[in-house]
CSV table of C-alpha atoms in Angstrom, one decimal:
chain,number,residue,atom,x,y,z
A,1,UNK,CA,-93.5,44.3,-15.0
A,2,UNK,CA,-93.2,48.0,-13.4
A,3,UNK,CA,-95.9,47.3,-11.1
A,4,UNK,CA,-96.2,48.1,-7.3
A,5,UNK,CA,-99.8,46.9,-7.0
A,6,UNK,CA,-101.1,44.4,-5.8
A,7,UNK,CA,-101.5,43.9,-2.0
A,8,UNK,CA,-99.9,47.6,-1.4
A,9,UNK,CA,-102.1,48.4,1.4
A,10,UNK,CA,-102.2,45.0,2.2
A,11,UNK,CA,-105.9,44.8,4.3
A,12,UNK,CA,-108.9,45.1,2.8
A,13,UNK,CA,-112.0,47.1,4.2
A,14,UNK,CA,-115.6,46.2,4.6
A,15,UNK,CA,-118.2,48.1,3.2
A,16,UNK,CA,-116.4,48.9,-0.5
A,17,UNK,CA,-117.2,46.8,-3.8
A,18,UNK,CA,-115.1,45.4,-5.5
A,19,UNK,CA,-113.7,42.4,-8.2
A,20,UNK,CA,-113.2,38.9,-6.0
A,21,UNK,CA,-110.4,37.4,-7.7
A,22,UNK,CA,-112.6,36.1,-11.1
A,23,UNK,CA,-113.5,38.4,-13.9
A,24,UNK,CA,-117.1,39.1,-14.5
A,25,UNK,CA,-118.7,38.2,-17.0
A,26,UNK,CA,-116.6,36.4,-20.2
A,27,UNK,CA,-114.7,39.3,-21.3
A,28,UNK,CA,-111.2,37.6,-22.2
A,29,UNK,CA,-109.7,40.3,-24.9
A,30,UNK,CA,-108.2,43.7,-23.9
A,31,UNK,CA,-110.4,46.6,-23.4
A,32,UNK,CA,-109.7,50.3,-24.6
A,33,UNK,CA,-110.2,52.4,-22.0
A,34,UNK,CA,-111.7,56.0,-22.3
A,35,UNK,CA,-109.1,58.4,-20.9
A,36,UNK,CA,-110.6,61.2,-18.9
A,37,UNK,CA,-109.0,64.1,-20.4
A,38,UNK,CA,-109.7,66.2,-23.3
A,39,UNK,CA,-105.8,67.2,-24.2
A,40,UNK,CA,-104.8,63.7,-23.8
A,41,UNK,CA,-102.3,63.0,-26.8
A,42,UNK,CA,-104.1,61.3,-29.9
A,43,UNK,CA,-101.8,57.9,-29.8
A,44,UNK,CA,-102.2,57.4,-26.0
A,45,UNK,CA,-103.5,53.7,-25.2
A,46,UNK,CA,-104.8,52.4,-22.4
A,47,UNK,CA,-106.2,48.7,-22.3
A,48,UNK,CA,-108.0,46.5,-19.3
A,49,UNK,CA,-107.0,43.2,-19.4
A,50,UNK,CA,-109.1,40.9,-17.6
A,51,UNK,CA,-106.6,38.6,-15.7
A,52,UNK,CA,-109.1,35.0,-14.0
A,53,UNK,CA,-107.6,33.3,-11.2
A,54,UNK,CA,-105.1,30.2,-11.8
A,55,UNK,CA,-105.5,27.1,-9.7
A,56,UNK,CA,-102.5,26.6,-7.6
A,57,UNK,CA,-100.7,29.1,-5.3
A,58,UNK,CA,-101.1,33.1,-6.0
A,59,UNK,CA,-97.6,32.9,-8.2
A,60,UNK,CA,-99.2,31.1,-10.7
A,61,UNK,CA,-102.0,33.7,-11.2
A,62,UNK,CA,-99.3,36.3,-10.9
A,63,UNK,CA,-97.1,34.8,-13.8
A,64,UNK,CA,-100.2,34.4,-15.9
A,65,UNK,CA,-100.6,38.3,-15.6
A,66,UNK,CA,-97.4,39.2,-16.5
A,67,UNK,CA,-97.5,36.4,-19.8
A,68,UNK,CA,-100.8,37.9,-20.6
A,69,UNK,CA,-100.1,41.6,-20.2
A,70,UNK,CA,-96.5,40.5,-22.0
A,71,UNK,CA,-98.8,39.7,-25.1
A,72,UNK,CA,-101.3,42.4,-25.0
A,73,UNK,CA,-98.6,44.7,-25.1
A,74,UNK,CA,-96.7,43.0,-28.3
A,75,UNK,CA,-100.4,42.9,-30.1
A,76,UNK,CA,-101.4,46.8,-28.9
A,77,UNK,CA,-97.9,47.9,-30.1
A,78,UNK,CA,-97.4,45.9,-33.3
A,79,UNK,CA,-100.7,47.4,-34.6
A,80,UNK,CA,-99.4,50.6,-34.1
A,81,UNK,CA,-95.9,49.8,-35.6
A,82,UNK,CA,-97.4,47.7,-38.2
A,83,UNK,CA,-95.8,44.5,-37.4
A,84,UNK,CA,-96.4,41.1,-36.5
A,85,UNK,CA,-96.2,41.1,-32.9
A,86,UNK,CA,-94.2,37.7,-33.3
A,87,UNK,CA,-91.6,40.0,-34.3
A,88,UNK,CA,-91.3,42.1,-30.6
A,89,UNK,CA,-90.6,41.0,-27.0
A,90,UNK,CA,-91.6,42.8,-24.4
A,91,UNK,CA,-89.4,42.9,-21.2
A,92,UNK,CA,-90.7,41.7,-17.7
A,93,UNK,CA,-88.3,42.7,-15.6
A,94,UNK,CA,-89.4,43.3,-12.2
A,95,UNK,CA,-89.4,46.9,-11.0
A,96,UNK,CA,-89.2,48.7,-14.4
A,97,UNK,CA,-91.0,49.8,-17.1
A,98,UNK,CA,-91.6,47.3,-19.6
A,99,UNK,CA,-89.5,47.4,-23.1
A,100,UNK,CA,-90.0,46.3,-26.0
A,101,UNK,CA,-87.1,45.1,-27.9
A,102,UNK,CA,-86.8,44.0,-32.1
A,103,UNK,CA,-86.4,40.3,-32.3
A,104,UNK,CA,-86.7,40.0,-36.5
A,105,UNK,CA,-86.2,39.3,-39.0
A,106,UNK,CA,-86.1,42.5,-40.7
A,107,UNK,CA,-85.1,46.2,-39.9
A,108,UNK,CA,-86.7,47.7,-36.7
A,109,UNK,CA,-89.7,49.9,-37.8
A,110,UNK,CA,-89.2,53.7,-37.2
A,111,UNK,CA,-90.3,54.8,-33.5
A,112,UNK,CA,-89.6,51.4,-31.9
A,113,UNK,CA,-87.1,52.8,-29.2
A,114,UNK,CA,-89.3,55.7,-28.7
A,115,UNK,CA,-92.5,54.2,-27.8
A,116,UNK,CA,-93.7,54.4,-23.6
A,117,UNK,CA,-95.3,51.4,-21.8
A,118,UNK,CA,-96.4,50.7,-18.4
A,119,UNK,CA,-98.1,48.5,-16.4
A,120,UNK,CA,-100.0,47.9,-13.1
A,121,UNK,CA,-101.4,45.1,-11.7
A,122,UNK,CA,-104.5,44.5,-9.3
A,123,UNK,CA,-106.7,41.9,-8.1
A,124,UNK,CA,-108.7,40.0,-11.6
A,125,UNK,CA,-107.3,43.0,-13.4
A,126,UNK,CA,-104.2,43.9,-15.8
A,127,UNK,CA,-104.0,48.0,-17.0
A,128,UNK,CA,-101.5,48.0,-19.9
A,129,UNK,CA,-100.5,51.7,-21.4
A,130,UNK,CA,-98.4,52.4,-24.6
A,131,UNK,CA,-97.7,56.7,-25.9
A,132,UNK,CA,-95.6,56.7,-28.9
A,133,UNK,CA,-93.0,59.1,-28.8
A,134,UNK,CA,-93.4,59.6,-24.8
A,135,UNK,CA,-93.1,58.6,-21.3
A,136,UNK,CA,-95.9,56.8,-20.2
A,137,UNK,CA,-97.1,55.7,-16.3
A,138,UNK,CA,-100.7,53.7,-15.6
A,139,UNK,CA,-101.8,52.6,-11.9
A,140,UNK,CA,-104.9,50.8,-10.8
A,141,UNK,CA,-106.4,50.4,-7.3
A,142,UNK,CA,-109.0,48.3,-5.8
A,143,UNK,CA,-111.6,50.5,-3.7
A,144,UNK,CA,-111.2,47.1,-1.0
A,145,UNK,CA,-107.5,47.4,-0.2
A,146,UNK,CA,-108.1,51.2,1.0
A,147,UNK,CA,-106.1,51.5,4.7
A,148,UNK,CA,-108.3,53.1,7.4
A,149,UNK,CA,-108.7,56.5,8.1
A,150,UNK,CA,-106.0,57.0,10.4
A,151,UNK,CA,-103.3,55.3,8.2
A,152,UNK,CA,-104.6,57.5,5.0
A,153,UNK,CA,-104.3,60.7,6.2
A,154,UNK,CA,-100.5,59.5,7.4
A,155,UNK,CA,-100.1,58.3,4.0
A,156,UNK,CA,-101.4,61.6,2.5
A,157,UNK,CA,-98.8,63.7,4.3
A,158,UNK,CA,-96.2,61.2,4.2
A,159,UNK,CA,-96.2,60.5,0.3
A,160,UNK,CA,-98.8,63.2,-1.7
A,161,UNK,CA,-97.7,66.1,0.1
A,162,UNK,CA,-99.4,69.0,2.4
A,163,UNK,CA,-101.4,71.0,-0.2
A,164,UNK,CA,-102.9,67.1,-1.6
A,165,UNK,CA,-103.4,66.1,2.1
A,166,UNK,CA,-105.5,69.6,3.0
A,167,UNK,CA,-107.4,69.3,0.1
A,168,UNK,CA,-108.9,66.0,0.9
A,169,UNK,CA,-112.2,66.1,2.7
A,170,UNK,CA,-111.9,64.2,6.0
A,171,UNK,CA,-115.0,65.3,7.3
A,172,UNK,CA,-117.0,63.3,4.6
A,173,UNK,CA,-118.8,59.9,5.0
A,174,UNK,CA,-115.3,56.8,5.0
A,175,UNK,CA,-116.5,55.1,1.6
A,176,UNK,CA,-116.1,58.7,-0.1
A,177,UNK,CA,-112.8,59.4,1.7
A,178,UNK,CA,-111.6,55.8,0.4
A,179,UNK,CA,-112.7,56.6,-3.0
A,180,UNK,CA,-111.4,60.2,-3.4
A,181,UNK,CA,-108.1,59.0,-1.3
A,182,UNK,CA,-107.5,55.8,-3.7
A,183,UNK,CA,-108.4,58.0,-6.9
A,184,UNK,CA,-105.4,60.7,-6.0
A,185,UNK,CA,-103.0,57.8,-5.1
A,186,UNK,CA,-103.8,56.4,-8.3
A,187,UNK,CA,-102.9,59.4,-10.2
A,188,UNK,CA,-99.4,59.9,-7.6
A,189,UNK,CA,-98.4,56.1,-8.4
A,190,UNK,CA,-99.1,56.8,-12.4
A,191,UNK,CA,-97.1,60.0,-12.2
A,192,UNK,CA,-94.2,58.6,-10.5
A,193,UNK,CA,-93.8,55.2,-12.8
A,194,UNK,CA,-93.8,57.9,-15.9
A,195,UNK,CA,-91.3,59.3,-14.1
A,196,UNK,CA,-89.0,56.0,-13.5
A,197,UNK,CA,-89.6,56.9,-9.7
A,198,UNK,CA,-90.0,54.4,-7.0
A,199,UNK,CA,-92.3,55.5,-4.0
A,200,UNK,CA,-90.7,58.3,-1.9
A,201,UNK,CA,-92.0,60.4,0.8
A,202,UNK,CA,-93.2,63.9,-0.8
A,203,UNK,CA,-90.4,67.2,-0.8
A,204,UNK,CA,-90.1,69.8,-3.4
A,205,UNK,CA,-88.0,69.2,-5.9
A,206,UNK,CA,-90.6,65.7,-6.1
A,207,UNK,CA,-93.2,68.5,-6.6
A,208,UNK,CA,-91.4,70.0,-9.4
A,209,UNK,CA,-90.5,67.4,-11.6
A,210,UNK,CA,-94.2,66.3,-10.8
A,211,UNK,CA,-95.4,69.3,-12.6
A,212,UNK,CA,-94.2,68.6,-15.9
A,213,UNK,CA,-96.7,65.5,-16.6
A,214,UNK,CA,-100.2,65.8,-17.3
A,215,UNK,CA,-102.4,63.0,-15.1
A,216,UNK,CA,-106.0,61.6,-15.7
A,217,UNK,CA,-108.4,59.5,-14.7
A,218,UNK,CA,-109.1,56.3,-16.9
A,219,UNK,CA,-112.5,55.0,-17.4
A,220,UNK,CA,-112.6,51.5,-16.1
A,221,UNK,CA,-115.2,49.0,-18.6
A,222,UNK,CA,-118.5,47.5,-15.8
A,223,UNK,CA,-116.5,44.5,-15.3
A,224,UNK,CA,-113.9,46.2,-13.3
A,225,UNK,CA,-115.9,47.7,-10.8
A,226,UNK,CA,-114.2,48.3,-7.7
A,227,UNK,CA,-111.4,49.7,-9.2
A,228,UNK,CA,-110.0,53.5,-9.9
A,229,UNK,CA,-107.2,53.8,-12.5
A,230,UNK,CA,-105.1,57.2,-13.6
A,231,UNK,CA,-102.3,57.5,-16.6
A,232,UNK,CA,-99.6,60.2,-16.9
A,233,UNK,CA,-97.8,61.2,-19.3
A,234,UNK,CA,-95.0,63.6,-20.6
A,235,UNK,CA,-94.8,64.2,-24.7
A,236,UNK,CA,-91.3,64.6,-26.3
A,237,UNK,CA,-93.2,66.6,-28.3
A,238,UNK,CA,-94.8,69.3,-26.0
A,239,UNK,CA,-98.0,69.6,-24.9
A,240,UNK,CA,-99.8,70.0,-27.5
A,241,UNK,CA,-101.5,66.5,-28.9
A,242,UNK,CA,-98.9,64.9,-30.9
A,243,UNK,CA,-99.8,63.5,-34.5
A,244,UNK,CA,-99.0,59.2,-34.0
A,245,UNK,CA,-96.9,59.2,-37.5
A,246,UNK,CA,-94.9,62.7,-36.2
A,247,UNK,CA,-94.1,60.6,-33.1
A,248,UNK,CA,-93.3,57.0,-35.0
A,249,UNK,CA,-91.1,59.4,-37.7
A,250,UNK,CA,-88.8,61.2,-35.0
C-alpha cells in the first residue's frame, strides 16, 4: 500500500550488510521506532514490522506484508482513537497512501478523516507511519540494493536535484557513498509519498513544495540492520509540535 520499495534499484551490491529475506531473531510484534528529530510532532508514529519469508513464490510473502502492515496499522491507530481496531479498515490500494475508513458500529471517533499513514516496504521489513492531524510519508532502503557509482550520481542529478548531488561526497570510500546516497533517497522518497507525489525528475517548483515538510531520519531496532529509513511530515497545525487531542479534536 503506497510503497515503491522493494526491488527499486533492482541489483544488489557486494560488500554492504544487510537482512536476507528472514527476520533476526524472534521479534514478531511491531517496533516503535525513535525518530531522529527533536521538533518532531508529539503524536508522530513510526513502527518496524518484521515481515519472515512465506513459502511459495515472492507474491505470497508480498501479500503477507500488506495483511500484516494492514493490521498493524488498524491496532497503532485504534489505540490512538480509542477503538477496537475491529471497528477500522485500512485501504491497500496499490500506489496510494493507505486509508483508513469507519466500518461500525457506532459513530466515527473525532479525527478519523484527519489522521496520516504511510507505508514502505523492503526486503524482511514493513515501516508503517501514522501523524494525527497531518500528512505523513515513511521510506525504507536496504544498504544491498544500492546501484553503482556511476548510476547514483545519475540518479542524484536526475531525481534529488543539483545542490543534493554536489553535496554528496564522491571522493569517499563506495560503502560510505552507498550509505550517505541511500540515506538522502530515503528522506526524497519519504518527502515525496507525504506529498501524494510519484517519482519525478527534480525542477523547482518540486523544490518548493519540498520545502514545506520537515524530514528525518528514523532509528531502525538491531534486527533491521542493513537498512536506512526517513519520515516526513507536514502539520495542519504549523510547525510547532501539535498536542495529539488538539489534532483528534479539529
Amino acid at each position: 500500500a503506497g510503497d515503491r520499495g522493494q526491488g527499486r534499484f533492482r541489483q544488489v551490491r557486494p560488500g554492504l550488510s544487510a537482512c536476507s529475506g528472514g527476520v533476526r531473531g524472534a521479534v514478531t510484534a511491531p517496533v516503535a521506532c525513535r525518530i531522529d528529530a527533536p521538533s518532531a510532532p508529539d503524536g508522530l508514529r513510526v513502527l518496524a514490522l518484521p515481515v519472515p519469508a512465506q513459502p511459495g513464490p515472492p507474491e505470497a510473502t508480498r501479500n503477507a506484508a500488506r495483511q500484516q502492515a494492514r493490521a498493524a496499522l488498524a491496532a497503532a491507530l485504534a489505540e490512538v482513537l480509542r477503538c477496537a481496531p475491529e471497528a477500522l479498515d485500512i485501504g491497500n490500494q496499490r500506489g496510494q497512501p493507505p486509508r483508513a475508513r469507519w466500518r461500525g458500529p457506532v459513530t466515527p471517533p473525532a479525527g478519523l478523516d484527519h489522521v496520516g499513514l504511510s507505508v514502505s516496504h523492503e526486503r524482511g521489513l514493513c515501516l508503517l507511519a501514522l501523524l494525527p492531524g497531518g500528512t505523513v510519508g515513511v521510506d525504507v532502503v536496504a544498504h544491498d540494493t544500492a546501484p553503482a557509482p556511476e548510476e547514483m550520481h545519475r540518479l542524484a542529478r536526475l531525481y534529488l536535484g543539483p545542490k543534493t548531488a554536489a553535496a554528496l561526497d564522491w571522493k569517499a570510500p563506495t560503502d560510505i557513498v552507498s550509505i550517505a546516497f541511500m540515506r538522502t533517497w530515503a528522506g526524497h522518497e519519504a518527502a515525496l509519498k507525504c506529498l501524494g507525489q510519484p517519482l519525478i525528475e527534480w525542477h523547482p517548483a518540486l523544490e518548493e513544495r519540498l520545502r514545506a515538510l520537515r524530514t528525518a531520519r528514523v532509528e531502525l531496532p538491531a534486527w533491521a540492520g542493513g537498512h536506512t529509513a526517513a519520515v516526513a511530515w507536514r502539520n495542519r497545525h504549523g510547525w510547532e509540535s501539535c498536542r495529539l487531542e488538539d489534532a483528534l479534536n479539529s
